Short mmCIF file of C-alpha atoms in Angstrom, two decimals:
data_model
loop_
_atom_site.label_atom_id
_atom_site.label_comp_id
_atom_site.label_asym_id
_atom_site.label_seq_id
_atom_site.Cartn_x
_atom_site.Cartn_y
_atom_site.Cartn_z
CA UNK A 199 18.57 -96.20 -40.55
CA UNK A 200 15.60 -97.00 -38.26
CA UNK A 201 16.80 -100.19 -36.95
CA UNK A 202 20.31 -98.71 -35.84
CA UNK A 203 18.40 -96.12 -33.94
CA UNK A 204 16.27 -98.60 -32.08
CA UNK A 205 19.46 -100.55 -31.51
CA UNK A 206 21.26 -97.63 -29.86
CA UNK A 207 18.24 -96.88 -27.60
CA UNK A 208 18.10 -100.45 -26.60
CA UNK A 209 21.63 -100.57 -25.82
CA UNK A 210 21.68 -97.56 -23.69
CA UNK A 211 18.64 -98.77 -21.78
CA UNK A 212 20.76 -102.08 -21.15
CA UNK A 213 23.65 -100.12 -19.60
CA UNK A 214 21.60 -98.07 -17.34
CA UNK A 215 19.77 -101.29 -15.90
CA UNK A 216 23.26 -103.04 -15.47
CA UNK A 217 24.50 -99.94 -13.77
CA UNK A 218 21.54 -99.75 -11.39
CA UNK A 219 22.13 -103.21 -10.54
CA UNK A 220 25.76 -103.00 -9.68
CA UNK A 221 25.90 -99.45 -8.02
CA UNK A 222 24.19 -98.24 -4.87
CA UNK A 223 22.38 -95.00 -4.59
CA UNK A 224 25.16 -93.07 -3.44
CA UNK A 225 27.27 -94.10 -6.48
CA UNK A 226 24.13 -93.06 -8.65
CA UNK A 227 23.90 -89.73 -6.97
CA UNK A 228 27.51 -88.88 -7.37
CA UNK A 229 27.34 -90.21 -11.18
CA UNK A 230 24.27 -87.92 -11.72
CA UNK A 231 25.78 -84.88 -9.78
CA UNK A 232 29.10 -85.01 -11.74
CA UNK A 233 28.66 -82.25 -14.10
CA UNK A 234 26.74 -79.66 -11.49
CA UNK A 235 29.65 -80.54 -8.89
CA UNK A 236 32.35 -79.63 -11.28
CA UNK A 237 30.39 -76.52 -11.91
CA UNK A 238 30.06 -75.63 -8.35
CA UNK A 239 34.03 -76.68 -7.59
CA UNK A 240 34.84 -74.42 -10.32
CA UNK A 241 32.79 -71.40 -8.87
CA UNK A 242 34.36 -72.18 -5.52
CA UNK A 243 37.78 -72.10 -6.80
CA UNK A 244 36.92 -68.83 -8.84
CA UNK A 245 35.63 -67.19 -5.61
CA UNK A 246 38.54 -68.54 -3.59
CA UNK A 247 40.99 -66.85 -6.22
CA UNK A 248 38.88 -63.65 -6.04
CA UNK A 249 39.24 -63.47 -2.20
CA UNK A 250 42.78 -63.99 -2.39
CA UNK A 251 43.26 -61.42 -4.98
CA UNK A 252 41.15 -58.93 -2.79
CA UNK A 253 43.39 -59.82 0.17
CA UNK A 254 46.59 -59.05 -1.62
CA UNK A 255 45.25 -55.91 -2.84
CA UNK A 256 47.97 -55.47 -5.25
CA UNK A 257 50.68 -55.03 -2.44
CA UNK A 258 53.34 -57.28 -1.78
CA UNK A 259 54.15 -56.02 1.49
CA UNK A 260 50.85 -56.26 3.45
CA UNK A 261 48.16 -58.89 3.51
CA UNK A 262 44.46 -58.46 4.64
CA UNK A 263 42.73 -60.88 7.03
CA UNK A 264 39.16 -61.03 8.33
CA UNK A 265 38.21 -62.48 11.22
CA UNK A 266 34.46 -62.10 12.40
CA UNK A 267 33.85 -58.25 12.90
CA UNK A 268 37.73 -57.61 12.84
CA UNK A 269 40.10 -56.78 9.80
CA UNK A 270 43.55 -57.25 10.41
CA UNK A 271 46.46 -55.65 8.35
CA UNK A 272 49.72 -57.58 8.73
CA UNK A 273 53.11 -57.19 6.99
CA UNK A 274 54.45 -60.12 4.94
CA UNK A 275 58.23 -59.13 6.23
CA UNK A 276 59.89 -60.06 9.46
CA UNK A 277 61.89 -56.86 9.34
CA UNK A 278 59.77 -54.13 9.92
CA UNK A 279 59.94 -50.80 11.90
CA UNK A 280 57.00 -49.47 14.03
CA UNK A 281 54.57 -47.12 12.57
CA UNK A 282 55.43 -43.64 13.11
CA UNK A 283 51.85 -42.25 12.58
CA UNK A 284 48.37 -43.70 12.60
CA UNK A 285 45.06 -41.68 11.80
CA UNK A 286 41.61 -41.57 10.37
CA UNK A 287 41.32 -39.24 7.17
CA UNK A 288 37.58 -39.57 7.55
CA UNK A 289 35.08 -42.18 8.98
CA UNK A 290 36.03 -44.93 6.39
CA UNK A 291 39.70 -44.25 5.48
CA UNK A 292 42.78 -45.21 7.60
CA UNK A 293 46.17 -43.88 6.93
CA UNK A 294 49.47 -45.35 8.31
CA UNK A 295 52.93 -46.05 7.23
CA UNK A 296 55.36 -48.95 7.53
CA UNK A 297 59.34 -48.58 7.21
CA UNK A 298 60.94 -51.26 5.19
CA UNK A 299 64.80 -51.78 5.74
CA UNK A 300 66.74 -52.89 3.01
CA UNK A 301 69.58 -51.47 1.26
CA UNK A 302 67.96 -48.21 1.24
CA UNK A 303 65.45 -47.33 3.64
CA UNK A 304 61.86 -46.92 2.45
CA UNK A 305 58.85 -45.57 3.81
CA UNK A 306 55.47 -46.46 2.32
CA UNK A 307 52.31 -44.66 3.34
CA UNK A 308 49.16 -46.47 2.80
CA UNK A 309 45.49 -45.52 2.93
CA UNK A 310 42.97 -48.40 3.87
CA UNK A 311 39.33 -47.94 2.86
CA UNK A 312 37.10 -49.75 5.50
CA UNK A 313 34.06 -49.54 3.19
CA UNK A 314 35.65 -50.99 0.19
CA UNK A 315 38.36 -53.33 2.20
CA UNK A 316 40.88 -52.24 0.10
CA UNK A 317 44.61 -50.96 0.70
CA UNK A 318 46.50 -48.63 -1.45
CA UNK A 319 50.05 -47.53 -1.24
CA UNK A 320 49.85 -43.74 -1.47
CA UNK A 321 53.11 -42.28 -0.96
CA UNK A 322 56.81 -43.67 -1.49
CA UNK A 323 59.44 -41.99 0.53
CA UNK A 324 63.17 -42.72 0.47
CA UNK A 325 65.00 -42.54 3.83
CA UNK A 326 63.92 -42.08 7.27
CA UNK A 327 60.99 -39.96 8.39
CA UNK A 328 61.37 -37.85 11.39
CA UNK A 329 57.37 -37.21 11.35
CA UNK A 330 54.71 -36.85 8.80
CA UNK A 331 51.21 -35.28 8.85
CA UNK A 332 48.11 -34.97 6.81
CA UNK A 333 48.08 -31.90 4.74
CA UNK A 334 44.95 -30.35 2.95
CA UNK A 335 42.81 -32.81 1.10
CA UNK A 336 45.29 -35.40 -0.41
CA UNK A 337 48.81 -34.62 0.57
CA UNK A 338 51.36 -34.93 3.33
CA UNK A 339 54.09 -32.92 4.78
CA UNK A 340 57.18 -34.50 5.93
CA UNK A 341 60.73 -34.14 7.15
CA UNK A 342 63.43 -36.75 7.12
CA UNK A 343 65.25 -35.46 10.23
CA UNK A 344 63.14 -32.67 11.56
CA UNK A 345 65.58 -29.85 10.64
CA UNK A 346 67.13 -30.46 7.12
CA UNK A 347 64.49 -29.85 4.85
CA UNK A 348 60.77 -29.96 4.84
CA UNK A 349 58.52 -31.40 2.07
CA UNK A 350 55.08 -31.63 0.72
CA UNK A 351 53.88 -34.48 -1.48
CA UNK A 352 50.55 -34.79 -2.93
CA UNK A 353 48.32 -37.71 -3.96
CA UNK A 354 50.35 -37.68 -7.49
CA UNK A 355 53.71 -38.35 -5.36
CA UNK A 356 54.95 -34.96 -6.66
CA UNK A 357 57.50 -33.79 -4.09
CA UNK A 358 57.72 -30.20 -3.39
CA UNK A 359 60.64 -28.98 -1.17
CA UNK A 360 59.21 -26.16 1.09
CA UNK A 361 62.49 -25.19 3.13
CA UNK A 362 66.04 -26.03 2.78
CA UNK A 363 66.35 -26.29 6.59
CA UNK A 364 64.18 -25.07 9.50
CA UNK A 365 64.57 -24.62 13.45
CA UNK A 366 60.60 -25.53 13.63
CA UNK A 367 57.41 -25.70 11.83
CA UNK A 368 53.74 -25.56 12.71
CA UNK A 369 50.99 -27.08 10.34
CA UNK A 370 47.64 -25.39 10.59
CA UNK A 371 44.72 -27.67 11.69
CA UNK A 372 43.08 -27.72 8.43
CA UNK A 373 46.39 -28.74 6.85
CA UNK A 374 46.35 -25.83 4.19
CA UNK A 375 49.08 -23.83 5.44
CA UNK A 376 52.57 -24.26 7.52
CA UNK A 377 54.46 -21.88 9.56
CA UNK A 378 58.31 -22.37 9.04
CA UNK A 379 61.21 -20.79 10.86
CA UNK A 380 64.03 -21.50 8.47
CA UNK A 381 65.38 -20.97 4.84
CA UNK A 382 62.75 -21.22 2.19
CA UNK A 383 63.74 -23.40 -0.58
CA UNK A 384 62.90 -20.70 -3.45
CA UNK A 385 65.68 -18.03 -2.36
CA UNK A 386 68.91 -17.23 -0.77
CA UNK A 387 70.36 -18.82 2.53
CA UNK A 388 68.83 -16.27 4.91
CA UNK A 389 66.53 -17.76 7.88
CA UNK A 390 63.15 -16.44 7.71
CA UNK A 391 59.77 -16.87 9.13
CA UNK A 392 57.29 -17.57 6.58
CA UNK A 393 53.87 -19.02 5.94
CA UNK A 394 53.61 -21.51 3.01
CA UNK A 395 50.30 -21.83 1.40
CA UNK A 396 50.13 -25.57 0.18
CA UNK A 397 47.26 -25.30 -2.32
CA UNK A 398 48.64 -21.93 -3.97
CA UNK A 399 52.34 -23.03 -3.77
CA UNK A 400 52.97 -19.41 -2.28
CA UNK A 401 55.37 -18.12 0.34
CA UNK A 402 54.61 -15.19 2.41
CA UNK A 403 57.14 -13.69 4.82
CA UNK A 404 56.04 -13.54 8.43
CA UNK A 405 59.07 -12.00 10.35
CA UNK A 406 56.79 -10.56 12.86
CA UNK A 407 56.88 -14.14 14.33
CA UNK A 408 59.85 -14.17 16.63
CA UNK A 409 63.03 -15.84 15.55
CA UNK A 410 63.41 -18.29 18.43
CA UNK A 411 64.58 -22.20 18.67
CA UNK A 412 62.67 -25.37 18.82
CA UNK A 413 62.20 -25.46 22.54
CA UNK A 414 60.21 -22.19 22.59
CA UNK A 415 58.36 -22.72 19.14
CA UNK A 416 55.20 -23.31 21.11
CA UNK A 417 54.98 -19.53 22.25
CA UNK A 418 56.37 -18.20 18.86
CA UNK A 419 53.12 -19.34 16.77
CA UNK A 420 50.17 -21.14 17.86
CA UNK A 421 47.49 -21.71 15.33
CA UNK A 422 43.60 -21.36 16.28
CA UNK A 423 41.54 -24.32 15.93
CA UNK A 424 39.70 -22.80 12.90
CA UNK A 425 43.11 -22.15 11.36
CA UNK A 426 42.24 -18.45 10.78
CA UNK A 427 44.32 -17.06 13.33
CA UNK A 428 47.94 -17.28 15.16
CA UNK A 429 48.94 -16.10 18.46
CA UNK A 430 52.50 -15.19 19.17
CA UNK A 431 54.67 -14.20 22.14
CA UNK A 432 58.35 -12.93 22.57
CA UNK A 433 60.72 -14.53 24.99
CA UNK A 434 61.95 -11.75 27.13
CA UNK A 435 59.20 -9.47 26.09
CA UNK A 436 56.32 -10.72 28.23
CA UNK A 437 54.28 -7.35 27.87
CA UNK A 438 52.93 -8.17 24.55
CA UNK A 439 50.88 -10.78 22.82
CA UNK A 440 50.42 -10.55 18.89
CA UNK A 441 47.04 -11.68 17.27
CA UNK A 442 47.87 -12.48 13.65
CA UNK A 443 45.55 -12.90 10.91
CA UNK A 444 46.92 -15.82 8.79
CA UNK A 445 46.25 -14.00 5.51
CA UNK A 446 46.98 -10.58 6.23
CA UNK A 447 49.58 -10.45 9.18
CA UNK A 448 49.36 -8.78 12.62
CA UNK A 449 45.72 -8.02 13.59
CA UNK A 450 46.10 -6.68 17.09
CA UNK A 451 49.02 -6.19 19.60
CA UNK A 452 47.84 -6.66 22.84
CA UNK A 453 49.45 -4.49 25.76
CA UNK A 454 47.73 -3.74 28.94
CA UNK A 455 49.59 -1.31 30.86
CA UNK A 456 53.13 -3.15 30.35
CA UNK A 457 51.69 -5.89 32.80
CA UNK A 458 53.10 -9.42 32.10
CA UNK A 459 50.84 -11.18 29.68
CA UNK A 460 51.33 -15.18 29.31
CA UNK A 461 50.01 -18.58 28.52
CA UNK A 462 47.26 -17.56 25.72
CA UNK A 463 44.86 -20.50 25.07
CA UNK A 464 42.58 -20.60 22.16
CA UNK A 465 39.01 -21.67 22.91
CA UNK A 466 37.75 -24.70 20.90
CA UNK A 467 35.92 -22.90 18.17
CA UNK A 468 39.23 -20.47 17.51
CA UNK A 469 36.77 -17.29 18.12
CA UNK A 470 38.23 -16.30 21.59
CA UNK A 471 41.63 -16.37 23.43
CA UNK A 472 42.54 -16.21 27.06
CA UNK A 473 45.53 -15.09 28.48
CA UNK A 474 46.94 -14.39 31.83
CA UNK A 475 47.38 -10.70 33.21
CA UNK A 476 50.05 -10.25 35.94
CA UNK A 477 49.68 -6.57 37.32
CA UNK A 478 52.94 -4.98 38.55
CA UNK A 479 52.43 -5.18 42.13
CA UNK A 480 52.65 -8.97 41.63
CA UNK A 481 55.92 -9.12 39.36
CA UNK A 482 57.78 -11.02 41.71
CA UNK A 483 55.20 -13.83 41.94
CA UNK A 484 56.81 -16.35 39.89
CA UNK A 485 56.79 -20.27 40.28
CA UNK A 486 59.34 -22.10 38.33
CA UNK A 487 58.11 -25.23 36.76
CA UNK A 488 60.06 -28.03 35.17
CA UNK A 489 59.27 -26.56 31.67
CA UNK A 490 57.86 -23.08 32.01
CA UNK A 491 57.68 -20.10 34.41
CA UNK A 492 54.23 -19.58 36.04
CA UNK A 493 53.55 -15.84 36.52
CA UNK A 494 50.84 -15.81 39.11
CA UNK A 495 48.34 -13.51 37.71
CA UNK A 496 45.51 -11.47 39.17
CA UNK A 497 43.51 -10.94 36.14
CA UNK A 498 42.25 -13.07 32.86
CA UNK A 499 42.07 -11.42 29.77
CA UNK A 500 39.70 -12.35 27.00
CA UNK A 501 40.25 -11.52 23.24
CA UNK A 502 37.23 -11.78 20.85
CA UNK A 503 38.50 -12.49 17.39
CA UNK A 504 35.27 -11.13 15.65
CA UNK A 505 34.99 -7.91 17.55
CA UNK A 506 38.95 -7.46 18.22
CA UNK A 507 37.81 -6.28 21.88
CA UNK A 508 39.23 -7.73 25.25
CA UNK A 509 37.42 -8.35 28.28
CA UNK A 510 39.23 -8.75 31.56
CA UNK A 511 38.05 -10.58 34.65
CA UNK A 512 39.50 -9.33 37.75
CA UNK A 513 40.19 -12.34 40.22
CA UNK A 514 40.70 -9.67 42.98
CA UNK A 515 42.23 -11.08 46.08
CA UNK A 516 43.25 -14.30 44.29
CA UNK A 517 46.00 -15.40 41.81
CA UNK A 518 45.98 -17.99 39.27
CA UNK A 519 48.39 -20.93 39.44
CA UNK A 520 47.91 -22.71 36.15
CA UNK A 521 46.87 -22.29 32.74
CA UNK A 522 43.07 -21.61 31.70
CA UNK A 523 41.10 -24.72 30.50
CA UNK A 524 38.08 -23.96 27.99
CA UNK A 525 34.62 -25.72 28.09
CA UNK A 526 33.55 -27.47 25.12
CA UNK A 527 30.65 -24.76 24.43
CA UNK A 528 33.37 -21.94 24.58
CA UNK A 529 31.43 -19.94 27.21
CA UNK A 530 33.03 -21.05 30.43
CA UNK A 531 36.60 -21.68 31.79
CA UNK A 532 38.28 -23.59 34.61
CA UNK A 533 41.34 -22.32 36.28
CA UNK A 534 43.13 -23.06 39.58
CA UNK A 535 43.68 -19.93 41.97
CA UNK A 536 44.97 -19.30 45.60
CA UNK A 537 44.65 -16.40 47.87
CA UNK A 538 47.45 -13.66 47.47
CA UNK A 539 48.50 -13.95 50.93
CA UNK A 540 48.95 -17.82 50.37
CA UNK A 541 51.06 -17.20 47.39
CA UNK A 542 53.18 -14.57 49.38
CA UNK A 543 53.98 -17.27 52.07
CA UNK A 544 54.81 -19.88 49.46
CA UNK A 545 57.41 -17.46 47.95
CA UNK A 546 58.72 -15.41 51.10
CA UNK A 547 58.22 -17.63 54.10
CA UNK A 548 59.51 -21.07 52.74
CA UNK A 549 56.34 -22.65 52.84
CA UNK A 550 56.20 -25.82 50.80
CA UNK A 551 52.54 -26.09 50.61
CA UNK A 552 49.53 -23.98 50.27
CA UNK A 553 45.95 -24.41 49.67
CA UNK A 554 44.28 -23.59 46.41
CA UNK A 555 40.85 -23.94 44.45
CA UNK A 556 39.60 -25.03 41.18
CA UNK A 557 37.17 -22.08 39.91
CA UNK A 558 34.47 -22.21 37.29
CA UNK A 559 33.92 -19.07 35.59
CA UNK A 560 31.34 -17.87 33.00
CA UNK A 561 32.90 -15.51 30.90
CA UNK A 562 29.77 -13.79 29.92
CA UNK A 563 28.35 -12.94 33.31
CA UNK A 564 31.91 -13.12 34.97
CA UNK A 565 30.36 -15.02 37.69
CA UNK A 566 32.82 -17.34 39.65
CA UNK A 567 32.28 -20.45 41.64
CA UNK A 568 34.66 -22.80 43.49
CA UNK A 569 34.06 -26.36 42.42
CA UNK A 570 37.04 -28.22 44.04
CA UNK A 571 39.35 -28.16 46.73
CA UNK A 572 43.12 -28.29 45.58
CA UNK A 573 46.76 -27.47 46.74
CA UNK A 574 50.38 -26.75 45.45
CA UNK A 575 53.35 -28.56 47.08
CA UNK A 576 56.74 -26.98 46.53
CA UNK A 577 58.82 -29.74 48.34
CA UNK A 578 60.71 -30.61 45.24
CA UNK A 579 61.18 -26.91 44.35
CA UNK A 580 58.63 -26.99 41.48
CA UNK A 581 54.79 -26.95 41.70
CA UNK A 582 53.07 -30.15 42.20
CA UNK A 583 49.28 -29.32 41.87
CA UNK A 584 46.77 -31.70 43.78
CA UNK A 585 44.22 -31.05 41.20
CA UNK A 586 45.16 -30.99 37.45
CA UNK A 587 42.02 -30.20 35.25
CA UNK A 588 42.04 -31.82 31.77
CA UNK A 589 38.88 -31.20 30.13
CA UNK A 590 35.61 -29.40 30.78
CA UNK A 591 32.96 -31.44 28.60
CA UNK A 592 29.39 -30.84 27.88
CA UNK A 593 27.02 -30.94 30.75
CA UNK A 594 29.93 -29.44 32.94
CA UNK A 595 31.31 -32.76 33.50
CA UNK A 596 35.00 -32.12 34.51
CA UNK A 597 37.88 -34.68 33.90
CA UNK A 598 41.02 -34.25 36.19
CA UNK A 599 43.84 -35.72 37.73
CA UNK A 600 44.34 -35.83 41.25
CA UNK A 601 47.98 -36.14 42.88
CA UNK A 602 46.66 -37.57 46.21
CA UNK A 603 45.39 -40.68 44.33
CA UNK A 604 47.26 -43.22 42.17
CA UNK A 605 48.58 -41.41 39.20
CA UNK A 606 47.17 -44.13 36.95
CA UNK A 607 43.71 -43.21 38.03
CA UNK A 608 41.26 -40.71 36.19
CA UNK A 609 38.55 -38.79 38.18
CA UNK A 610 35.30 -37.36 36.97
CA UNK A 611 32.84 -34.79 38.60
CA UNK A 612 29.86 -32.62 37.46
CA UNK A 613 29.95 -29.27 38.38
CA UNK A 614 27.22 -28.15 40.96
CA UNK A 615 27.53 -31.92 42.13
CA UNK A 616 29.59 -33.39 44.89
CA UNK A 617 30.04 -36.85 43.49
CA UNK A 618 33.38 -37.57 42.10
CA UNK A 619 33.98 -40.91 40.31
CA UNK A 620 37.63 -42.36 40.38
CA UNK A 621 38.76 -45.41 38.50
CA UNK A 622 42.35 -46.80 37.77
CA UNK A 623 42.46 -46.87 34.03
CA UNK A 624 46.40 -46.53 33.69
CA UNK A 625 48.19 -43.61 32.18
CA UNK A 626 45.73 -41.44 30.10
CA UNK A 627 46.92 -40.97 26.39
CA UNK A 628 43.85 -39.36 24.81
CA UNK A 629 40.44 -38.27 25.49
CA UNK A 630 37.32 -37.10 23.42
CA UNK A 631 33.40 -36.54 23.62
CA UNK A 632 30.88 -38.14 21.60
CA UNK A 633 27.03 -37.40 22.03
CA UNK A 634 26.73 -38.11 25.75
CA UNK A 635 29.87 -40.06 26.30
CA UNK A 636 33.48 -39.51 27.12
CA UNK A 637 36.20 -41.84 25.40
CA UNK A 638 39.29 -42.28 27.24
CA UNK A 639 42.50 -44.20 25.93
CA UNK A 640 45.19 -45.28 28.31
CA UNK A 641 48.20 -47.60 28.13
CA UNK A 642 45.93 -50.39 29.46
CA UNK A 643 42.74 -49.95 27.62
CA UNK A 644 39.68 -48.01 26.23
CA UNK A 645 37.20 -46.87 28.53
CA UNK A 646 33.91 -44.94 28.20
CA UNK A 647 31.93 -42.45 30.72
CA UNK A 648 28.46 -41.85 30.13
CA UNK A 649 26.33 -38.71 31.63
CA UNK A 650 25.83 -40.58 34.97
CA UNK A 651 29.56 -40.67 35.50
CA UNK A 652 29.50 -44.53 35.20
CA UNK A 653 33.04 -45.57 33.62
CA UNK A 654 33.01 -48.91 31.59
CA UNK A 655 35.92 -50.82 30.04
CA UNK A 656 35.39 -51.20 26.40
CA UNK A 657 38.79 -53.06 25.64
CA UNK A 658 41.52 -54.34 28.03
CA UNK A 659 44.69 -54.49 25.92
CA UNK A 660 46.43 -57.23 27.97
CA UNK A 661 43.30 -59.56 28.12
CA UNK A 662 42.66 -58.91 24.18
CA UNK A 663 46.24 -59.33 23.09
CA UNK A 664 48.26 -60.91 25.69
CA UNK A 665 50.73 -60.25 28.62
CA UNK A 666 53.69 -59.54 26.31
CA UNK A 667 52.06 -56.79 24.66
CA UNK A 668 54.43 -53.75 24.40
CA UNK A 669 52.53 -51.08 23.25
CA UNK A 670 48.87 -50.46 21.82
CA UNK A 671 48.05 -47.29 19.77
CA UNK A 672 44.33 -46.80 19.45
CA UNK A 673 42.37 -44.29 17.32
CA UNK A 674 38.68 -43.97 17.45
CA UNK A 675 36.94 -43.15 13.87
CA UNK A 676 35.17 -39.72 13.32
CA UNK A 677 31.69 -41.29 13.39
CA UNK A 678 32.76 -43.15 16.64
CA UNK A 679 31.47 -46.69 15.02
CA UNK A 680 35.21 -48.19 14.43
CA UNK A 681 38.58 -48.17 16.12
CA UNK A 682 41.83 -48.90 14.79
CA UNK A 683 44.67 -50.65 17.05
CA UNK A 684 48.33 -50.89 16.21
CA UNK A 685 49.55 -53.76 18.45
CA UNK A 686 53.26 -54.07 19.19
CA UNK A 687 54.91 -56.98 21.00
CA UNK A 688 58.11 -57.36 22.99
CA UNK A 689 61.05 -58.02 20.86
CA UNK A 690 61.60 -61.54 22.22
CA UNK A 691 58.01 -62.43 21.57
CA UNK A 692 56.91 -64.84 18.80
CA UNK A 693 53.96 -62.67 18.00
CA UNK A 694 54.26 -60.12 15.40
CA UNK A 695 53.32 -56.50 14.93
CA UNK A 696 49.63 -56.13 13.37
CA UNK A 697 46.87 -53.38 12.85
CA UNK A 698 43.31 -54.34 13.68
CA UNK A 699 40.39 -52.53 12.85
CA UNK A 700 37.10 -53.43 14.74
CA UNK A 701 33.74 -52.25 15.40
CA UNK A 702 32.90 -50.56 18.61
CA UNK A 703 30.18 -52.33 20.54
#
């Protein structure tokens, strides 16, 4: 037995010596690493399969692709309709929908988690969607055509029909309630105004809200930003504004000596409301705009939701020519005014142009200050304002449009300073403020302005995605660390629609 063992060892040594003489060093290294290489290959293949599985995320319609700091969500089908809505649910979750056309049109609404890099089909809706919006924590409200039925669907895809049909509806900012002018689904065929509580599945009649059509729905019921109150007007009854508690009904009926009360505007915190007051002596001072009538007003009313009291700011020898714009700190307002004698010349003497001013008003002290020269041009029989205020941000930074400049330009100034910064950025779509910066999204790109009024370009859409870009819809995440871009191309382009999520530098 011992001799056989020695013979085996001797034979093995002999084979190794022969191999060492016939193989070069590289061959020996390959041979010695055979088993470890197979193990590494197995691990690579396993990782590759894992990545493929992660990219598919269990959905056959969309695949995920990573490239550098960007994540792309792309459709696997060629026949796809544009996205109807794109929004951030929170700083890490994006919601969007794709419409797939086959024998039966199907809308799938997806949630994508940037943290987990995972996509999930949340809602499956048959038929065309007119529009949909986030409601409460997990659900959505949607309508197939805007008028024949309103639906609520929660995260379990349980569909609840809110109305049989509707003239219009308005969802509260917190997504917990919806005002509907239509036929409730739980009774009869009579048109009602009602408030539906999504969390309680409860209808409350609200026929104190006027029964008007879709065109005038914006004055019938406007939610406060904090979702606690509603302001309502009635066409043909311009002497009254109703303040409505969303849970209790009418809180206060505002009537000031039967004067005309118009254009109620909530402060950003929802705690105050401005409205214009036109005294009887100016009842004929009306400018017809393309969409509404401007009742040139000599006073501004301010309603306090907490105290239920009204403060009135008298403009004295001046009249307003535009709606009120609130500051972000809810303590100041911006409004355009002109002298009463100028307005009279405009209305009676066939004047086509008058001078106006942009005024800055402190609502606590009632102190007023003229900050910009403006004017009104009536050449085309409707008012063209030279200066159109857009937003009064923190640090008294005013964003505005100037009709004397290119309409694709934006203008920024600081109250109490004469410097005005103008820059062509394209048609402005949206704007927001984060810390000391103002973010602006236009049809051409994304821009940022700092406290020193310097405007910097973050993304140029054509440079980023090519000249055949048809449209780019961009939304910034709530923490301002990421941006999602939905990129559409011309129908003749070889490029396909996609969503890109990238970090803001």
